[in-house]
PDB file of C-alpha atoms in Angstrom:
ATOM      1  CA  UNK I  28      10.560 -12.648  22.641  1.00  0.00           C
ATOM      2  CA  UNK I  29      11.229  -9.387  20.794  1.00  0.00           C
ATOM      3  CA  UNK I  30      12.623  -8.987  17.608  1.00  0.00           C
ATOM      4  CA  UNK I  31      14.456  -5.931  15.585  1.00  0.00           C
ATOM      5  CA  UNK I  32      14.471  -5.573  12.344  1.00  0.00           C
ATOM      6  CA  UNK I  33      18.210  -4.183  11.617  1.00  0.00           C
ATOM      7  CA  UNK I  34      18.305  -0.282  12.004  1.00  0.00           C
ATOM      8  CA  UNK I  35      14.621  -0.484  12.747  1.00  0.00           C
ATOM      9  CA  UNK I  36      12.141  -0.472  15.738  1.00  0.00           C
ATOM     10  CA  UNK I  37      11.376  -3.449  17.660  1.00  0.00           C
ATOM     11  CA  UNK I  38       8.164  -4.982  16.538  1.00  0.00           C
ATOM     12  CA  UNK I  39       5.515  -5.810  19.424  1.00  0.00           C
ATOM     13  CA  UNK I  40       6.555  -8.540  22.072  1.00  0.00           C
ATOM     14  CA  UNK I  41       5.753 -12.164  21.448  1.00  0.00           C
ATOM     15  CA  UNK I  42       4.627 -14.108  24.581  1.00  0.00           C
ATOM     16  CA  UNK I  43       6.433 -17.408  25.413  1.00  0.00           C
ATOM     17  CA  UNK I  44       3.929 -19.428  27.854  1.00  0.00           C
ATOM     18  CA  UNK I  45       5.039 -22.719  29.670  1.00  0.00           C
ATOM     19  CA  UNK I  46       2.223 -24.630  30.881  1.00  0.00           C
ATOM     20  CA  UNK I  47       2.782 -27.772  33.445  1.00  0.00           C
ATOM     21  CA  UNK I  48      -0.245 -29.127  34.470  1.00  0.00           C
ATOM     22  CA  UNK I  49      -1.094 -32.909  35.708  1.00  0.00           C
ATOM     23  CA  UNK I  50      -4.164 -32.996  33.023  1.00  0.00           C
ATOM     24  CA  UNK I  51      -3.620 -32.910  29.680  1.00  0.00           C
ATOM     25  CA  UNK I  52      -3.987 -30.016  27.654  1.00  0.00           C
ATOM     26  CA  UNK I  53      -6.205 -28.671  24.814  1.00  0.00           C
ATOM     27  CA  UNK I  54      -4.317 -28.522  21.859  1.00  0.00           C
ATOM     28  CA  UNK I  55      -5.162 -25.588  19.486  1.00  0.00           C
ATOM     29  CA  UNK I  56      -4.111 -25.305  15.897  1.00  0.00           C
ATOM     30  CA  UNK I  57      -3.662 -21.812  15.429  1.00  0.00           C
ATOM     31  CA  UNK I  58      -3.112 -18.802  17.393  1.00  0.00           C
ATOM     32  CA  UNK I  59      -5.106 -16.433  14.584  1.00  0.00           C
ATOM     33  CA  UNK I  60      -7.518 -16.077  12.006  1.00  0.00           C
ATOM     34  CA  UNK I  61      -8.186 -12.932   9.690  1.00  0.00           C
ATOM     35  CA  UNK I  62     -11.110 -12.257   8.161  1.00  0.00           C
ATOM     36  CA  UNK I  63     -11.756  -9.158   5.009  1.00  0.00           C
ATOM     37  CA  UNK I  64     -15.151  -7.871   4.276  1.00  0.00           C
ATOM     38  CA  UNK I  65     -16.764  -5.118   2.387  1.00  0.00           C
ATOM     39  CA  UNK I  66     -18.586  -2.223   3.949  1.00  0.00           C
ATOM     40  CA  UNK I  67     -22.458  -3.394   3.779  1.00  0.00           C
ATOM     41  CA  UNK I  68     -21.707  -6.533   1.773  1.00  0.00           C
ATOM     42  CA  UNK I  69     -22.569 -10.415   2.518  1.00  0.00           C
ATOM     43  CA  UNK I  70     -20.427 -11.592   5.617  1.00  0.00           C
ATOM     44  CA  UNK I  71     -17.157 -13.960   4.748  1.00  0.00           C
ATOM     45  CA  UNK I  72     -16.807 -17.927   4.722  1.00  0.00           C
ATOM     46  CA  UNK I  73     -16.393 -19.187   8.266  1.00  0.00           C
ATOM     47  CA  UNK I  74     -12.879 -20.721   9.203  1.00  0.00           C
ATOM     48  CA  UNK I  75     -12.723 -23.887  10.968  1.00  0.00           C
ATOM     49  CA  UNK I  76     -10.314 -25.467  13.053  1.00  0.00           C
ATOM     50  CA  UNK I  77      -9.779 -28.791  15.221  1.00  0.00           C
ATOM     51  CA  UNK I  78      -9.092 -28.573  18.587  1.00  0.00           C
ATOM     52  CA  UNK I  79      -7.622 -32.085  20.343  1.00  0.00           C
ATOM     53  CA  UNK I  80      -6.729 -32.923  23.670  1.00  0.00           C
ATOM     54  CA  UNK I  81      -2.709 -33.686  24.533  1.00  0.00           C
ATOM     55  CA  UNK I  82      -2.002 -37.282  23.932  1.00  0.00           C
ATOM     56  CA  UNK I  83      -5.227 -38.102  22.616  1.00  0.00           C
ATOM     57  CA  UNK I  84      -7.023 -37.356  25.821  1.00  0.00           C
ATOM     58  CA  UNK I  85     -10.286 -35.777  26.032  1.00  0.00           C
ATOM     59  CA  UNK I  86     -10.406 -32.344  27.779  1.00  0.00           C
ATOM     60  CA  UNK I  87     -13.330 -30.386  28.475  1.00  0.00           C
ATOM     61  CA  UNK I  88     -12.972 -26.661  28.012  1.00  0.00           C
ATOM     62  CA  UNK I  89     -15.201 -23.440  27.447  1.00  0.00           C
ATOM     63  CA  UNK I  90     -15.236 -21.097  24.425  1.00  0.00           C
ATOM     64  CA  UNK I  91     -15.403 -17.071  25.339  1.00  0.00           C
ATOM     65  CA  UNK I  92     -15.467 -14.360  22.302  1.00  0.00           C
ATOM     66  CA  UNK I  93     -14.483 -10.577  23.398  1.00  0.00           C
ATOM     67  CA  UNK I  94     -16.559  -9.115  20.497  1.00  0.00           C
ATOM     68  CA  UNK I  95     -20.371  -8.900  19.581  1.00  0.00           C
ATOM     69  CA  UNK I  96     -19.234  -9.054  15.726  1.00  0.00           C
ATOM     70  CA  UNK I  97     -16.986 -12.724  16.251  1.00  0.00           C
ATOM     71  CA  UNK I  98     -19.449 -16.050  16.876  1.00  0.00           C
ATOM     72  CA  UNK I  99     -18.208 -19.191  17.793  1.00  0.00           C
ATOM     73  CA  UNK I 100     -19.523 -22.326  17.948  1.00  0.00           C
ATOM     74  CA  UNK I 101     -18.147 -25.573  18.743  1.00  0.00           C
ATOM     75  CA  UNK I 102     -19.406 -29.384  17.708  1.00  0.00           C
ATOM     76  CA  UNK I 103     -18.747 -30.364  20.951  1.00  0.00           C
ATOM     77  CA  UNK I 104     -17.206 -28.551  24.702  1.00  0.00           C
ATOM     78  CA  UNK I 105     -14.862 -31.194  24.635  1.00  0.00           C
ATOM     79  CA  UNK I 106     -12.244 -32.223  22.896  1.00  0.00           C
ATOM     80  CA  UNK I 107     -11.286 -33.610  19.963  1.00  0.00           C
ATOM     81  CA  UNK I 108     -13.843 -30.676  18.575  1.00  0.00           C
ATOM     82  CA  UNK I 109     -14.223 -28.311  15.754  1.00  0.00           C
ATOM     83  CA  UNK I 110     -14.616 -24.878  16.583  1.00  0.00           C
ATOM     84  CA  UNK I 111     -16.296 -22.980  13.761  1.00  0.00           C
ATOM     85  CA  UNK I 112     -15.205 -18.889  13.263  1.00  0.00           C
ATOM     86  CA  UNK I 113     -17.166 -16.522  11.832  1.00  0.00           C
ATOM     87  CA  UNK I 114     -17.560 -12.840  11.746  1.00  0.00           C
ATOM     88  CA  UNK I 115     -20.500 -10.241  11.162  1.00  0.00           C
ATOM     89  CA  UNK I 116     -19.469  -6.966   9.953  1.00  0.00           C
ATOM     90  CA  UNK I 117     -23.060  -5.591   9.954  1.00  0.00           C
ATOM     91  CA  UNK I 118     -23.131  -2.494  11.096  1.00  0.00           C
ATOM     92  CA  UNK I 119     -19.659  -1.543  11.165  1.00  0.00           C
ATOM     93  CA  UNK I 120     -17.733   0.664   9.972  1.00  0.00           C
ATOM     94  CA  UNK I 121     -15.096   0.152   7.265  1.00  0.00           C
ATOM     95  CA  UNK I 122     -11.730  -0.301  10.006  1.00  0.00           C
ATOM     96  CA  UNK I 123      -9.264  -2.766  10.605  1.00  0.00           C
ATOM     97  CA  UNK I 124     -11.401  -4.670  14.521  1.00  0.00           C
ATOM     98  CA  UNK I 125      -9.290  -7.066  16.398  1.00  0.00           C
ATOM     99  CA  UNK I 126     -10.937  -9.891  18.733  1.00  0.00           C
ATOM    100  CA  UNK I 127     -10.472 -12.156  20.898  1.00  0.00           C
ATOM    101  CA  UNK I 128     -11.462 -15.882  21.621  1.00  0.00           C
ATOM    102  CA  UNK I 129     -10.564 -17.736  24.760  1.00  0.00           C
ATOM    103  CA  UNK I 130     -10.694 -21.108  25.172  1.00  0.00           C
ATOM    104  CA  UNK I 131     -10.267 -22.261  28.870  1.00  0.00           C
ATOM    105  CA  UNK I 132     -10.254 -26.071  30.571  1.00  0.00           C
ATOM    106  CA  UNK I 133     -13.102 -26.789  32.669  1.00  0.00           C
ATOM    107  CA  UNK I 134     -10.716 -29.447  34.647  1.00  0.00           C
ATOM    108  CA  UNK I 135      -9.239 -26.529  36.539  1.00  0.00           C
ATOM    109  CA  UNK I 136      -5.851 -25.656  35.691  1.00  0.00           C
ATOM    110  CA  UNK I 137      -5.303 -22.184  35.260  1.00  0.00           C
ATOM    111  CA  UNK I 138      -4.298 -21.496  32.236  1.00  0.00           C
ATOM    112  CA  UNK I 139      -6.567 -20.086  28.959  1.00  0.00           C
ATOM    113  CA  UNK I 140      -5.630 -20.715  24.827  1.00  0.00           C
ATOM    114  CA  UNK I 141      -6.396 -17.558  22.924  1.00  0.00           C
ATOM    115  CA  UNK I 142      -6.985 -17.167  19.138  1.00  0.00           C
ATOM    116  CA  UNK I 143      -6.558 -13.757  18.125  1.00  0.00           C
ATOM    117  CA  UNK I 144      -9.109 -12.934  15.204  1.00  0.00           C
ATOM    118  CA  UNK I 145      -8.661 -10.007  12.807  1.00  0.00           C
ATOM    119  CA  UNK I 146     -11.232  -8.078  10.583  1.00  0.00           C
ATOM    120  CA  UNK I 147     -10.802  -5.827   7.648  1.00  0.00           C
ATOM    121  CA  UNK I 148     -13.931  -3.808   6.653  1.00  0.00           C
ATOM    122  CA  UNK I 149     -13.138  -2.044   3.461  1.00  0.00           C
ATOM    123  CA  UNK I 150     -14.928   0.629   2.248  1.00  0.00           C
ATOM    124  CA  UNK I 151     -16.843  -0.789  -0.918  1.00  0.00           C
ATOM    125  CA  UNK I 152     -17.815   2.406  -1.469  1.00  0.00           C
ATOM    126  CA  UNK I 153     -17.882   3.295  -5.535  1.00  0.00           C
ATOM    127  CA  UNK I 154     -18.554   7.609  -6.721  1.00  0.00           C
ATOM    128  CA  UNK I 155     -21.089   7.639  -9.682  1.00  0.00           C
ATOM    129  CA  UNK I 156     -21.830  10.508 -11.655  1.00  0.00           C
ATOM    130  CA  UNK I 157     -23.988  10.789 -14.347  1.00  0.00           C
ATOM    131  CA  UNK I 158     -24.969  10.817 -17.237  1.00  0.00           C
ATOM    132  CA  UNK I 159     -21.660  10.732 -19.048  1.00  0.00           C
ATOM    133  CA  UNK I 160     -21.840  13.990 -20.789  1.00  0.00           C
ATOM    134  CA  UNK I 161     -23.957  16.784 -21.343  1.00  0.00           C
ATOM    135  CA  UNK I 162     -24.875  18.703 -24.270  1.00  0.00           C
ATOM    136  CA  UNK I 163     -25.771  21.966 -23.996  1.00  0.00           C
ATOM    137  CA  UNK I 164     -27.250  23.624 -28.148  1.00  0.00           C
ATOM    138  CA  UNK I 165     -27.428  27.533 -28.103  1.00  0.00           C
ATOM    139  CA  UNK I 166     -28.249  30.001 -30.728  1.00  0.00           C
ATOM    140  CA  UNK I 167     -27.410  33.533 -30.260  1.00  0.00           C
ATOM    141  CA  UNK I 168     -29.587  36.235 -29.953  1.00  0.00           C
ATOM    142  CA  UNK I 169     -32.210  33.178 -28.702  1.00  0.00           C
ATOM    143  CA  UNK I 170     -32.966  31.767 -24.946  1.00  0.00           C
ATOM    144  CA  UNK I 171     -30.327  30.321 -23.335  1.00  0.00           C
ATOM    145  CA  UNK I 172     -30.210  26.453 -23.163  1.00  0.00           C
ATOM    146  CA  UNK I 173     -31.938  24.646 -19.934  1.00  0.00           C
ATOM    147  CA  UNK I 174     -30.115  23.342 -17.552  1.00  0.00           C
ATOM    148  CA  UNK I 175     -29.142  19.977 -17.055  1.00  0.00           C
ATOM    149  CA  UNK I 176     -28.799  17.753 -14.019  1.00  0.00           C
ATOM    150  CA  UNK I 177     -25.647  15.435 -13.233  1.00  0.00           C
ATOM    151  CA  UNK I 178     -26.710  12.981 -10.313  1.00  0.00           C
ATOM    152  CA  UNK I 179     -23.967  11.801  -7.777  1.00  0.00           C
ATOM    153  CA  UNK I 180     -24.405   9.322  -5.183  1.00  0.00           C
ATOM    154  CA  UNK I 181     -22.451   6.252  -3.965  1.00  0.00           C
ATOM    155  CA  UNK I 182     -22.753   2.464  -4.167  1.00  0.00           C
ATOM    156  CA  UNK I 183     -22.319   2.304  -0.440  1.00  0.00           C
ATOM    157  CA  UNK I 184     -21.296   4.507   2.221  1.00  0.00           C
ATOM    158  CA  UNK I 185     -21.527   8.239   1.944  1.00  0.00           C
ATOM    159  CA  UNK I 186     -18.454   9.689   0.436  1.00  0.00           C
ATOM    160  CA  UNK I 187     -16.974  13.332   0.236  1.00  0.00           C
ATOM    161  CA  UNK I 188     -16.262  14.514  -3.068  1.00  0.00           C
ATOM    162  CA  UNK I 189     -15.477  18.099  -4.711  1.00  0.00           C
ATOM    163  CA  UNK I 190     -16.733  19.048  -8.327  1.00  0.00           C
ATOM    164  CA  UNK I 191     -14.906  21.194 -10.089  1.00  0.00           C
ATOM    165  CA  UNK I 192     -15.803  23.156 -13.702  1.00  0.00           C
ATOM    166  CA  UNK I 193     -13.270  22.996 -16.565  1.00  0.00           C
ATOM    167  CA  UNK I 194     -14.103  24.617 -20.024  1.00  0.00           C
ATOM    168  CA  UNK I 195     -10.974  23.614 -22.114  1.00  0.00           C
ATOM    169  CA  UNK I 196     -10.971  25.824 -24.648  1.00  0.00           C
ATOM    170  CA  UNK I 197     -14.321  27.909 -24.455  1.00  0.00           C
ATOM    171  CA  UNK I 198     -13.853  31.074 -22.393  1.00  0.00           C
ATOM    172  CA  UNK I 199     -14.630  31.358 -19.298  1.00  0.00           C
ATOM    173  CA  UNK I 200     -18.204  31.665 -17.073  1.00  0.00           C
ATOM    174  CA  UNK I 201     -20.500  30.016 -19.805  1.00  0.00           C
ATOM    175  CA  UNK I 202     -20.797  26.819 -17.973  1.00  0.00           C
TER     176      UNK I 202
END
């Protein structure tokens, strides 16, 4: 299925499966989870879901992630069963990462149920600069003031940043 949005592009193609098989079929909840996470911070609540076999049966099946940052793990490899999603965003880089996990019969019909699994790593990342102000005393004729240190770093990842010098009112080239 594809739909347009009036006087707009299409938006990506939506696959339409039909299944017919002579075993029943593994029923899954939903087709995709999303997960959010900041940049070198603690990893997100897992999501759960319930996956059941078609009319109540039991049907034995396989779980496959695409991704070393997406775990799965299941109460049972057959249904009904709780599959429990998380993600670890250690070590990566603030992104939007897609995954994938199949889920597959071990009864032998050919067919696969995917859930589609989403991560946003957001840059957590703070500028701090300090101390707040600076106070520079001078008396003519005498030594000029010391200078004065203003630290910058970041609460996270590196960041670029550009300083620049204003001296509202002052002149110019004393600071």
């Amino acid at each position: 299925v594809v739909v347009t949005p009036s006087g707009e592009a299409a938006l990506a193609p939506i696959p339409i499966t039909l299944v017919v098989a002579a075993h029943p079929l593994i029923v899954v909840p939903l087709n995709n989870l999303s997960f959010t996470a900041s940049f070198a911070g603690v990893s997100p609540p897992a999501q759960s879901m319930t996956l059941t076999g078609s009319g109540s049966a039991n049907v034995g099946f396989t779980v496959s992630p695409n991704v070393s940052w997406l775990i799965v793990n299941a109460t049972a490899y057959t249904t009904p069963a709780t599959l429990t999603v998380q993600v670890n965003p250690t070590g990566l880089a603030p992104q939007n990462y897609t995954g994938t996990i199949t889920i597959a019969p071990t009864n032998g019909d050919p067919y696969t149920e995917t859930i589609s699994v989403s991560l946003a790593v957001s840059s957590a990342s703070q500028l701090v600069a300090g101390p707040q102000n600076l106070l520079f005393s001078y008396q003519p004729g005498k030594s000029p003031p010391p200078a004065q240190t203003i630290e910058i770093s970041t609460t996270g990842q590196p960041l670029t940043f550009t300083a620049n010098i204003a001296t509202a009112g002052c002149g110019v080239n004393w600071l």
